[in-house]
Short mmCIF file of C-alpha atoms in Angstrom, two decimals:
data_model
loop_
_atom_site.label_atom_id
_atom_site.label_comp_id
_atom_site.label_asym_id
_atom_site.label_seq_id
_atom_site.Cartn_x
_atom_site.Cartn_y
_atom_site.Cartn_z
CA MET A 142 -2.16 0.90 -45.12
CA GLN A 143 0.41 2.59 -42.87
CA ARG A 144 1.63 0.57 -39.93
CA ILE A 145 2.64 2.20 -36.66
CA ILE A 146 4.62 0.73 -33.79
CA GLY A 147 5.51 2.06 -30.34
CA PRO A 148 8.93 2.24 -28.65
CA GLU A 149 8.26 -0.92 -26.63
CA ALA A 150 8.71 -2.92 -29.85
CA ILE A 151 12.39 -1.93 -30.00
CA LYS A 152 13.47 -4.24 -27.19
CA ASP A 153 12.26 -7.27 -29.19
CA ILE A 154 13.93 -6.33 -32.49
CA ASP A 155 15.79 -9.10 -34.32
CA PHE A 156 18.36 -7.26 -36.44
CA ASN A 157 18.73 -10.30 -38.68
CA THR A 158 15.24 -9.63 -40.04
CA THR A 159 14.69 -5.93 -39.17
CA GLN A 160 16.39 -2.66 -40.02
CA LEU A 161 15.94 0.60 -38.08
CA VAL A 162 16.22 3.71 -40.29
CA ASP A 163 16.86 7.14 -38.79
CA VAL A 164 15.71 9.77 -41.32
CA ARG A 165 16.90 12.77 -39.31
CA SER A 166 19.79 14.98 -40.40
CA ARG A 167 23.34 13.73 -40.08
CA THR A 168 23.96 16.34 -37.36
CA LEU A 169 21.10 15.08 -35.17
CA TYR A 170 22.15 11.48 -35.82
CA SER A 171 25.70 12.29 -34.67
CA PHE A 172 24.35 13.41 -31.28
CA GLY A 173 22.78 10.02 -30.72
CA SER A 174 20.34 7.54 -32.19
CA ILE A 175 18.61 4.27 -31.39
CA PRO A 176 21.24 1.49 -31.20
CA GLY A 177 21.39 -0.49 -34.44
CA ALA A 178 19.81 2.25 -36.58
CA ILE A 179 21.36 3.45 -39.84
CA ASN A 180 21.08 7.07 -40.93
CA ILE A 181 19.41 7.94 -44.25
CA PRO A 182 18.45 11.63 -44.04
CA ALA A 183 15.12 12.61 -45.60
CA THR A 184 17.09 14.86 -47.96
CA GLU A 185 18.73 11.74 -49.47
CA MET A 186 15.54 9.86 -50.33
CA GLN A 187 17.09 7.94 -53.23
CA LYS A 188 19.20 5.90 -50.78
CA LEU A 189 16.01 4.45 -49.23
CA TYR A 190 15.60 2.28 -52.30
CA GLU A 191 18.94 0.62 -51.54
CA LEU A 192 17.50 -0.94 -48.38
CA PRO A 193 17.13 -4.75 -48.48
CA LYS A 194 13.60 -5.89 -49.24
CA ASP A 195 14.00 -9.08 -47.26
CA LYS A 196 13.94 -7.10 -44.00
CA THR A 197 11.22 -5.28 -42.10
CA ILE A 198 11.98 -1.56 -42.07
CA TYR A 199 11.25 0.60 -39.01
CA VAL A 200 11.38 4.32 -39.84
CA PHE A 201 11.73 7.13 -37.31
CA CYS A 202 12.56 10.84 -37.19
CA GLN A 203 12.92 13.30 -34.31
CA LYS A 204 9.33 13.21 -33.00
CA GLY A 205 7.14 11.76 -35.73
CA GLU A 206 6.85 14.74 -38.12
CA ILE A 207 8.09 13.12 -41.35
CA SER A 208 8.52 9.40 -40.58
CA GLY A 209 4.92 8.62 -41.54
CA GLU A 210 5.29 10.11 -45.01
CA ILE A 211 8.54 8.24 -45.66
CA THR A 212 6.99 4.98 -44.42
CA GLU A 213 4.20 5.43 -46.99
CA ILE A 214 6.79 5.87 -49.75
CA LEU A 215 8.53 2.64 -48.75
CA LEU A 216 5.22 0.75 -48.59
CA ASP A 217 4.36 1.98 -52.09
CA ALA A 218 7.77 0.75 -53.25
CA GLY A 219 6.99 -2.75 -51.97
CA TYR A 220 8.85 -2.66 -48.67
CA ASP A 221 7.59 -4.20 -45.41
CA ALA A 222 7.76 -0.91 -43.51
CA SER A 223 6.39 0.48 -40.27
CA GLU A 224 6.62 3.88 -38.59
CA LEU A 225 8.12 4.27 -35.13
CA LYS A 226 5.53 6.92 -34.29
CA CYS A 227 7.15 8.24 -31.12
CA GLY A 228 10.34 9.29 -32.89
CA TYR A 229 13.76 9.46 -31.30
CA LEU A 230 12.57 11.75 -28.49
CA GLY A 231 9.74 9.34 -27.69
CA TYR A 232 12.26 6.53 -27.60
CA LEU A 233 14.37 8.45 -25.07
CA SER A 234 11.30 9.06 -22.88
CA TRP A 235 10.43 5.37 -23.03
CA LEU A 236 14.05 4.44 -22.22
CA LEU A 237 14.00 6.74 -19.17
CA GLU A 238 10.72 5.23 -18.01
CA GLU A 239 12.07 1.70 -18.48
CA SER A 240 15.17 2.64 -16.50
CA GLY A 241 12.94 3.96 -13.72
CA LYS A 242 10.97 0.72 -13.71
CA LYS A 243 14.16 -1.31 -13.38
CA GLU A 244 15.25 0.87 -10.47
CA GLU A 245 11.84 0.41 -8.85
CA GLU A 246 12.03 -3.35 -9.37
CA ALA A 247 15.49 -3.44 -7.79
CA PHE A 248 14.29 -1.34 -4.86
CA CYS A 249 11.24 -3.56 -4.45
CA ARG A 250 13.49 -6.65 -4.27
CA GLN A 251 15.61 -4.86 -1.65
CA VAL A 252 12.53 -4.12 0.49
CA GLU A 253 11.32 -7.71 0.25
CA LYS A 254 14.77 -9.02 1.13
CA SER A 255 14.86 -6.81 4.22
CA LEU A 256 11.53 -8.28 5.36
CA GLN A 257 12.68 -11.82 4.65
CA LYS A 258 16.08 -11.42 6.32
CA LYS A 259 16.77 -8.50 8.66
CA PHE A 260 13.18 -7.99 9.84
CA ARG A 261 12.01 -11.56 9.57
CA GLY A 262 11.60 -12.03 13.32
CA GLU A 263 10.32 -8.57 14.22
CA ILE A 264 7.90 -8.09 11.33
CA TRP A 265 7.32 -11.00 8.94
CA SER A 266 7.01 -13.72 11.60
CA ARG A 267 4.75 -11.58 13.78
CA PHE A 268 2.57 -10.73 10.77
CA THR A 269 2.14 -14.37 9.76
CA ARG A 270 1.58 -15.38 13.39
CA ALA A 271 -1.31 -12.92 13.69
CA ILE A 272 -2.76 -14.23 10.42
CA ARG A 273 -2.56 -17.76 11.78
CA ASP A 274 -3.45 -17.27 15.47
CA TYR A 275 -6.45 -15.02 14.85
CA GLU A 276 -7.55 -16.77 11.63
CA LEU A 277 -7.53 -13.52 9.68
CA VAL A 278 -7.28 -15.05 6.21
CA LYS A 279 -9.36 -17.95 4.95
CA PRO A 280 -9.60 -19.70 1.58
CA GLY A 281 -11.59 -17.70 -0.95
CA ASP A 282 -11.26 -14.37 0.86
CA LYS A 283 -11.05 -11.19 -1.17
CA ILE A 284 -9.39 -8.61 1.04
CA ALA A 285 -9.33 -4.85 0.55
CA VAL A 286 -5.96 -3.82 1.93
CA CYS A 287 -6.69 -0.23 2.95
CA ILE A 288 -3.75 2.09 2.31
CA SER A 289 -3.82 5.55 3.87
CA GLY A 290 -0.33 6.41 2.66
CA GLY A 291 1.32 6.07 6.06
CA LYS A 292 4.09 3.68 7.11
CA ASP A 293 1.79 1.12 8.75
CA SER A 294 -0.64 0.59 5.89
CA MET A 295 2.10 0.59 3.24
CA LEU A 296 4.03 -2.07 5.15
CA MET A 297 0.86 -4.11 5.64
CA ALA A 298 0.17 -4.00 1.90
CA LYS A 299 3.69 -5.19 1.07
CA LEU A 300 3.44 -8.02 3.60
CA PHE A 301 0.11 -9.12 2.16
CA GLN A 302 1.58 -9.14 -1.34
CA MET A 303 4.42 -11.39 -0.18
CA LEU A 304 2.02 -13.62 1.75
CA GLN A 305 -0.21 -14.10 -1.28
CA ARG A 306 2.81 -15.05 -3.37
CA HIS A 307 3.92 -17.80 -0.97
CA SER A 308 0.74 -18.88 0.83
CA ARG A 309 -0.97 -22.19 0.26
CA ILE A 310 -4.28 -20.51 1.06
CA PRO A 311 -5.91 -19.07 -2.08
CA PHE A 312 -7.12 -15.49 -1.57
CA ASP A 313 -7.39 -12.27 -3.57
CA LEU A 314 -6.24 -8.76 -2.75
CA VAL A 315 -7.26 -5.24 -3.71
CA TYR A 316 -4.84 -2.50 -2.68
CA LEU A 317 -7.40 0.18 -1.91
CA VAL A 318 -6.49 3.86 -1.53
CA MET A 319 -9.19 6.33 -0.61
CA ASP A 320 -8.46 9.96 -1.47
CA PRO A 321 -10.52 11.92 1.07
CA GLY A 322 -9.24 15.21 -0.30
CA TYR A 323 -5.45 14.92 -0.20
CA SER A 324 -3.34 17.57 -1.86
CA GLU A 325 -1.85 16.73 -5.24
CA ALA A 326 1.58 16.53 -3.61
CA ASN A 327 0.46 13.98 -1.02
CA MET A 328 -1.31 11.85 -3.62
CA GLY A 329 1.91 11.97 -5.62
CA ILE A 330 3.85 10.60 -2.62
CA ILE A 331 1.35 7.77 -2.19
CA GLN A 332 1.57 6.81 -5.87
CA LYS A 333 5.37 7.02 -5.88
CA ASN A 334 5.67 4.78 -2.82
CA ALA A 335 3.19 2.32 -4.31
CA ASP A 336 5.26 2.19 -7.51
CA ARG A 337 8.50 1.70 -5.59
CA LEU A 338 6.98 -1.09 -3.51
CA GLY A 339 5.37 -2.76 -6.52
CA LEU A 340 1.80 -2.28 -5.28
CA PRO A 341 -0.93 -1.93 -7.96
CA ILE A 342 -3.20 0.44 -6.07
CA THR A 343 -6.86 1.20 -6.78
CA VAL A 344 -7.70 4.83 -5.94
CA PHE A 345 -11.16 6.27 -5.36
CA LYS A 346 -12.05 9.82 -4.35
CA THR A 347 -14.35 11.14 -1.63
CA ASP A 348 -14.99 14.63 -0.23
CA ILE A 349 -14.58 13.70 3.45
CA PHE A 350 -12.07 16.43 4.30
CA ASP A 351 -14.39 19.11 2.90
CA SER A 352 -17.37 17.58 4.68
CA VAL A 353 -15.79 17.74 8.16
CA TYR A 354 -13.84 20.97 7.70
CA HIS A 355 -16.44 23.15 9.41
CA VAL A 356 -17.26 20.64 12.14
CA GLU A 357 -16.09 22.14 15.44
CA LYS A 358 -16.63 19.20 17.79
CA SER A 359 -14.56 16.06 17.22
CA PRO A 360 -13.88 16.47 13.46
CA CYS A 361 -11.27 13.68 13.60
CA TYR A 362 -13.80 11.25 15.08
CA LEU A 363 -16.34 12.07 12.37
CA CYS A 364 -13.64 11.86 9.68
CA ALA A 365 -12.59 8.41 10.91
CA ARG A 366 -16.18 7.15 10.94
CA MET A 367 -16.80 8.46 7.43
CA ARG A 368 -13.56 6.96 6.15
CA ARG A 369 -14.45 3.57 7.56
CA GLY A 370 -17.90 3.69 5.96
CA HIS A 371 -16.54 4.67 2.55
CA LEU A 372 -13.90 1.91 2.72
CA TYR A 373 -16.49 -0.74 3.59
CA SER A 374 -18.78 0.48 0.82
CA LYS A 375 -16.08 0.55 -1.87
CA ALA A 376 -14.66 -2.80 -0.76
CA ARG A 377 -18.08 -4.42 -1.00
CA GLU A 378 -18.58 -2.83 -4.43
CA LEU A 379 -15.31 -4.47 -5.54
CA GLY A 380 -16.49 -7.87 -4.30
CA CYS A 381 -14.39 -7.96 -1.11
CA ASN A 382 -15.55 -9.63 2.09
CA LYS A 383 -12.86 -8.12 4.34
CA ILE A 384 -11.02 -4.86 4.85
CA ALA A 385 -7.56 -4.83 6.43
CA LEU A 386 -6.36 -1.88 8.52
CA GLY A 387 -2.80 -1.14 9.65
CA HIS A 388 -3.22 -0.89 13.44
CA HIS A 389 -0.22 -2.36 15.24
CA TYR A 390 0.77 -3.72 18.68
CA ASP A 391 1.41 -0.28 20.17
CA ASP A 392 -2.04 0.92 19.05
CA VAL A 393 -3.51 -2.03 20.94
CA ILE A 394 -1.79 -1.41 24.29
CA GLU A 395 -2.39 2.34 24.07
CA THR A 396 -6.08 1.70 23.43
CA ILE A 397 -6.28 -0.57 26.50
CA LEU A 398 -4.80 2.11 28.77
CA MET A 399 -6.83 4.92 27.22
CA GLY A 400 -10.02 2.98 27.83
CA MET A 401 -9.15 2.58 31.51
CA LEU A 402 -7.74 6.05 32.17
CA TYR A 403 -10.07 8.17 30.03
CA GLY A 404 -13.09 5.95 29.40
CA GLY A 405 -13.49 4.14 32.71
CA GLN A 406 -13.72 0.76 30.99
CA VAL A 407 -11.63 -2.29 30.22
CA GLN A 408 -11.57 -3.02 26.50
CA THR A 409 -9.13 -3.65 23.69
CA MET A 410 -8.73 -3.17 19.96
CA MET A 411 -9.80 -6.54 18.55
CA PRO A 412 -7.75 -8.35 15.87
CA LYS A 413 -10.92 -8.80 13.83
CA LEU A 414 -14.53 -7.61 13.91
CA HIS A 415 -17.74 -8.33 12.04
CA SER A 416 -19.20 -5.15 10.58
CA THR A 417 -22.44 -3.98 12.16
CA HIS A 418 -23.61 -1.86 9.24
CA PHE A 419 -22.22 -3.93 6.37
CA PRO A 420 -23.45 -7.54 6.80
CA GLY A 421 -21.00 -10.13 5.55
CA MET A 422 -18.05 -7.74 5.81
CA GLU A 423 -15.24 -8.16 8.31
CA LEU A 424 -12.43 -5.91 9.55
CA ILE A 425 -9.01 -7.48 10.22
CA ARG A 426 -5.80 -6.09 11.74
CA PRO A 427 -2.83 -8.17 10.47
CA LEU A 428 -0.15 -5.98 12.16
CA TYR A 429 -1.69 -6.75 15.55
CA LEU A 430 1.53 -8.29 16.89
CA VAL A 431 4.04 -6.01 15.10
CA ARG A 432 5.78 -3.34 17.19
CA GLU A 433 5.82 0.25 15.95
CA GLU A 434 9.56 0.53 16.61
CA SER A 435 10.09 -2.34 14.15
CA ILE A 436 8.01 -0.56 11.51
CA LEU A 437 10.03 2.63 12.00
CA ALA A 438 13.29 0.68 11.73
CA TRP A 439 12.10 -0.97 8.50
CA ARG A 440 11.09 2.40 7.07
CA ASP A 441 14.44 4.00 7.88
CA GLU A 442 16.47 0.98 6.75
CA ASN A 443 14.95 1.31 3.27
CA GLY A 444 15.01 5.13 3.14
CA LEU A 445 11.25 5.41 2.76
CA ALA A 446 9.19 8.53 3.49
CA PHE A 447 5.41 8.40 3.95
CA ILE A 448 2.62 10.89 4.49
CA GLN A 449 0.88 11.14 7.84
CA CYS A 450 -2.67 12.49 8.12
CA ALA A 451 -2.39 15.39 5.66
CA CYS A 452 -5.92 16.64 6.29
CA HIS A 453 -7.11 20.25 6.20
CA PHE A 454 -6.56 20.64 9.95
CA THR A 455 -2.93 19.64 10.16
CA ASP A 456 -0.22 18.00 8.08
CA THR A 457 1.38 16.43 11.14
CA CYS A 458 -1.56 14.65 12.77
CA THR A 459 -0.68 11.01 13.39
CA THR A 460 -3.66 10.09 15.52
CA CYS A 461 -6.76 10.84 13.49
CA GLY A 462 -9.45 8.42 14.46
CA ASP A 463 -9.00 8.85 18.22
CA GLY A 464 -12.09 10.98 18.52
CA GLY A 465 -10.10 14.10 19.29
CA ARG A 466 -7.97 12.35 21.91
CA SER A 467 -4.62 12.84 20.21
CA SER A 468 -3.12 14.57 23.25
CA ALA A 469 -4.36 11.72 25.47
CA ARG A 470 -2.74 9.15 23.20
CA ARG A 471 0.53 11.05 23.28
CA GLU A 472 0.39 11.11 27.07
CA VAL A 473 -0.22 7.36 27.19
CA LYS A 474 2.72 6.79 24.84
CA GLU A 475 4.94 8.81 27.15
CA TRP A 476 3.71 6.98 30.27
CA ILE A 477 4.40 3.59 28.72
CA HIS A 478 7.86 4.76 27.67
CA ARG A 479 8.67 5.95 31.21
CA MET A 480 7.31 2.78 32.83
CA LYS A 481 9.39 0.67 30.46
CA GLU A 482 12.54 2.25 31.89
CA THR A 483 11.93 0.44 35.19
CA ASN A 484 9.85 -2.49 33.93
CA PRO A 485 10.89 -3.84 30.52
CA PHE A 486 7.85 -6.14 30.47
CA VAL A 487 5.23 -3.43 30.92
CA GLU A 488 4.11 -3.46 27.28
CA SER A 489 3.63 -7.21 27.06
CA ASN A 490 1.90 -7.20 30.44
CA ILE A 491 -0.60 -4.58 29.24
CA PHE A 492 -1.19 -6.58 26.05
CA ARG A 493 -1.72 -9.85 27.92
CA SER A 494 -3.95 -8.29 30.57
CA VAL A 495 -7.02 -8.49 28.31
CA GLU A 496 -6.20 -12.11 27.50
CA ASN A 497 -6.18 -13.09 31.17
CA VAL A 498 -9.40 -11.56 32.49
CA SER A 499 -10.78 -13.46 35.49
CA LEU A 500 -14.54 -12.92 35.66
CA ASN A 501 -14.49 -14.14 39.27
CA THR A 502 -12.65 -10.97 40.24
CA VAL A 503 -14.62 -8.52 38.09
CA ILE A 504 -17.34 -6.37 39.67
CA SER A 505 -19.38 -6.20 36.48
CA TYR A 506 -19.00 -6.76 32.76
CA LYS A 507 -20.96 -6.46 29.54
CA LYS A 508 -21.70 -9.22 27.07
CA ASP A 509 -23.56 -8.43 23.82
CA GLY A 510 -24.65 -5.11 25.31
CA ILE A 511 -26.11 -6.67 28.46
CA SER A 512 -24.59 -5.78 31.85
CA HIS A 513 -23.82 -8.52 34.38
CA HIS A 514 -22.97 -7.95 38.08
CA PHE A 515 -21.04 -10.23 40.41
CA LEU A 516 -23.95 -10.16 42.90
CA GLU A 517 -26.11 -12.05 40.40
CA GLU A 518 -24.27 -15.25 41.33
CA TYR A 519 -22.59 -14.29 44.58
CA ASN A 520 -25.42 -15.07 47.05
CA GLU A 521 -26.52 -18.11 45.06
CA LYS A 522 -23.03 -19.62 45.23
CA HIS A 523 -22.82 -18.87 48.96
CA SER A 524 -26.16 -20.58 49.69
CA ASP A 525 -25.05 -23.67 47.75
CA GLN A 526 -21.96 -23.91 49.91
CA ARG A 527 -24.14 -23.85 53.03
#
């Protein structure tokens, strides 16, 4: 029975017990062969019988056209022979792929080193602090790390991978990529970046982009809602109890101001939320304390390029999910930037403002959907004082 091996077996060859035999022409052999192989052209078959029978013989040709037949002849002659099915060209393809993997592994180590050294304070420490302070990861969690293909989610995935490697808390990860209708080119960028960062992604397809394409009013809001629902559903199907999104510190402070200026309310983007429609599922935001400028610096330091929104409406949208308020978010970004020129603490003050709410100085507030007014207790407190 003919035996066939693949090119991956070559790296484990012990030439004390194995002999590679190149049965191509002498001309082809002179242009290059697998290291350690001897050349016995198929036209000189009689020389095959001079091979030592105490060695395993691996036979190959250019691309597998005649090596199988010659292997059969050797087996019939009592040799321990196998065919290198891929041939020399297959070996070269495998070698190129292996070289690419080594380059990716080296690049991956470089990225991890940058997070451990240069960006330790700005990114890694802030990431782990959010995990700790907001209790985002608990023993036994299975977290779907949702990767959109942008800089934030890719960084979050890499940080989670490093955390899992070094954490004392046992938890599982799924690197989840939803394809809502990306172009082939954009999906290629996502896969390439995942390979370079050493992230074993799980991809699933939806038709969200097509579904919202003809929606005239707030297509981005509908797209975001549909994406969230599909992510929850797929994560639950995979046995996850949490999904992680890549919102960062700047998203938080911009959301606070947008709520006040455009929504007439005081609210923030929470570091974690229980899902209303998917019982038992939770949303977490591990980049909650990481500044966007640090993420951009990390991206540029490592020469990385990521996709943005890449939907049917625009290839440059960076604010999908704002319910059509992309221009408002840009305005808020600009306001914060201008205010920072005269007050360097403006960003941290905005962030802390929702941590220091004094209910004694609030006209009204909502708790669990129920409105409360300061007059409910005002007269009662005054009468007690009298």
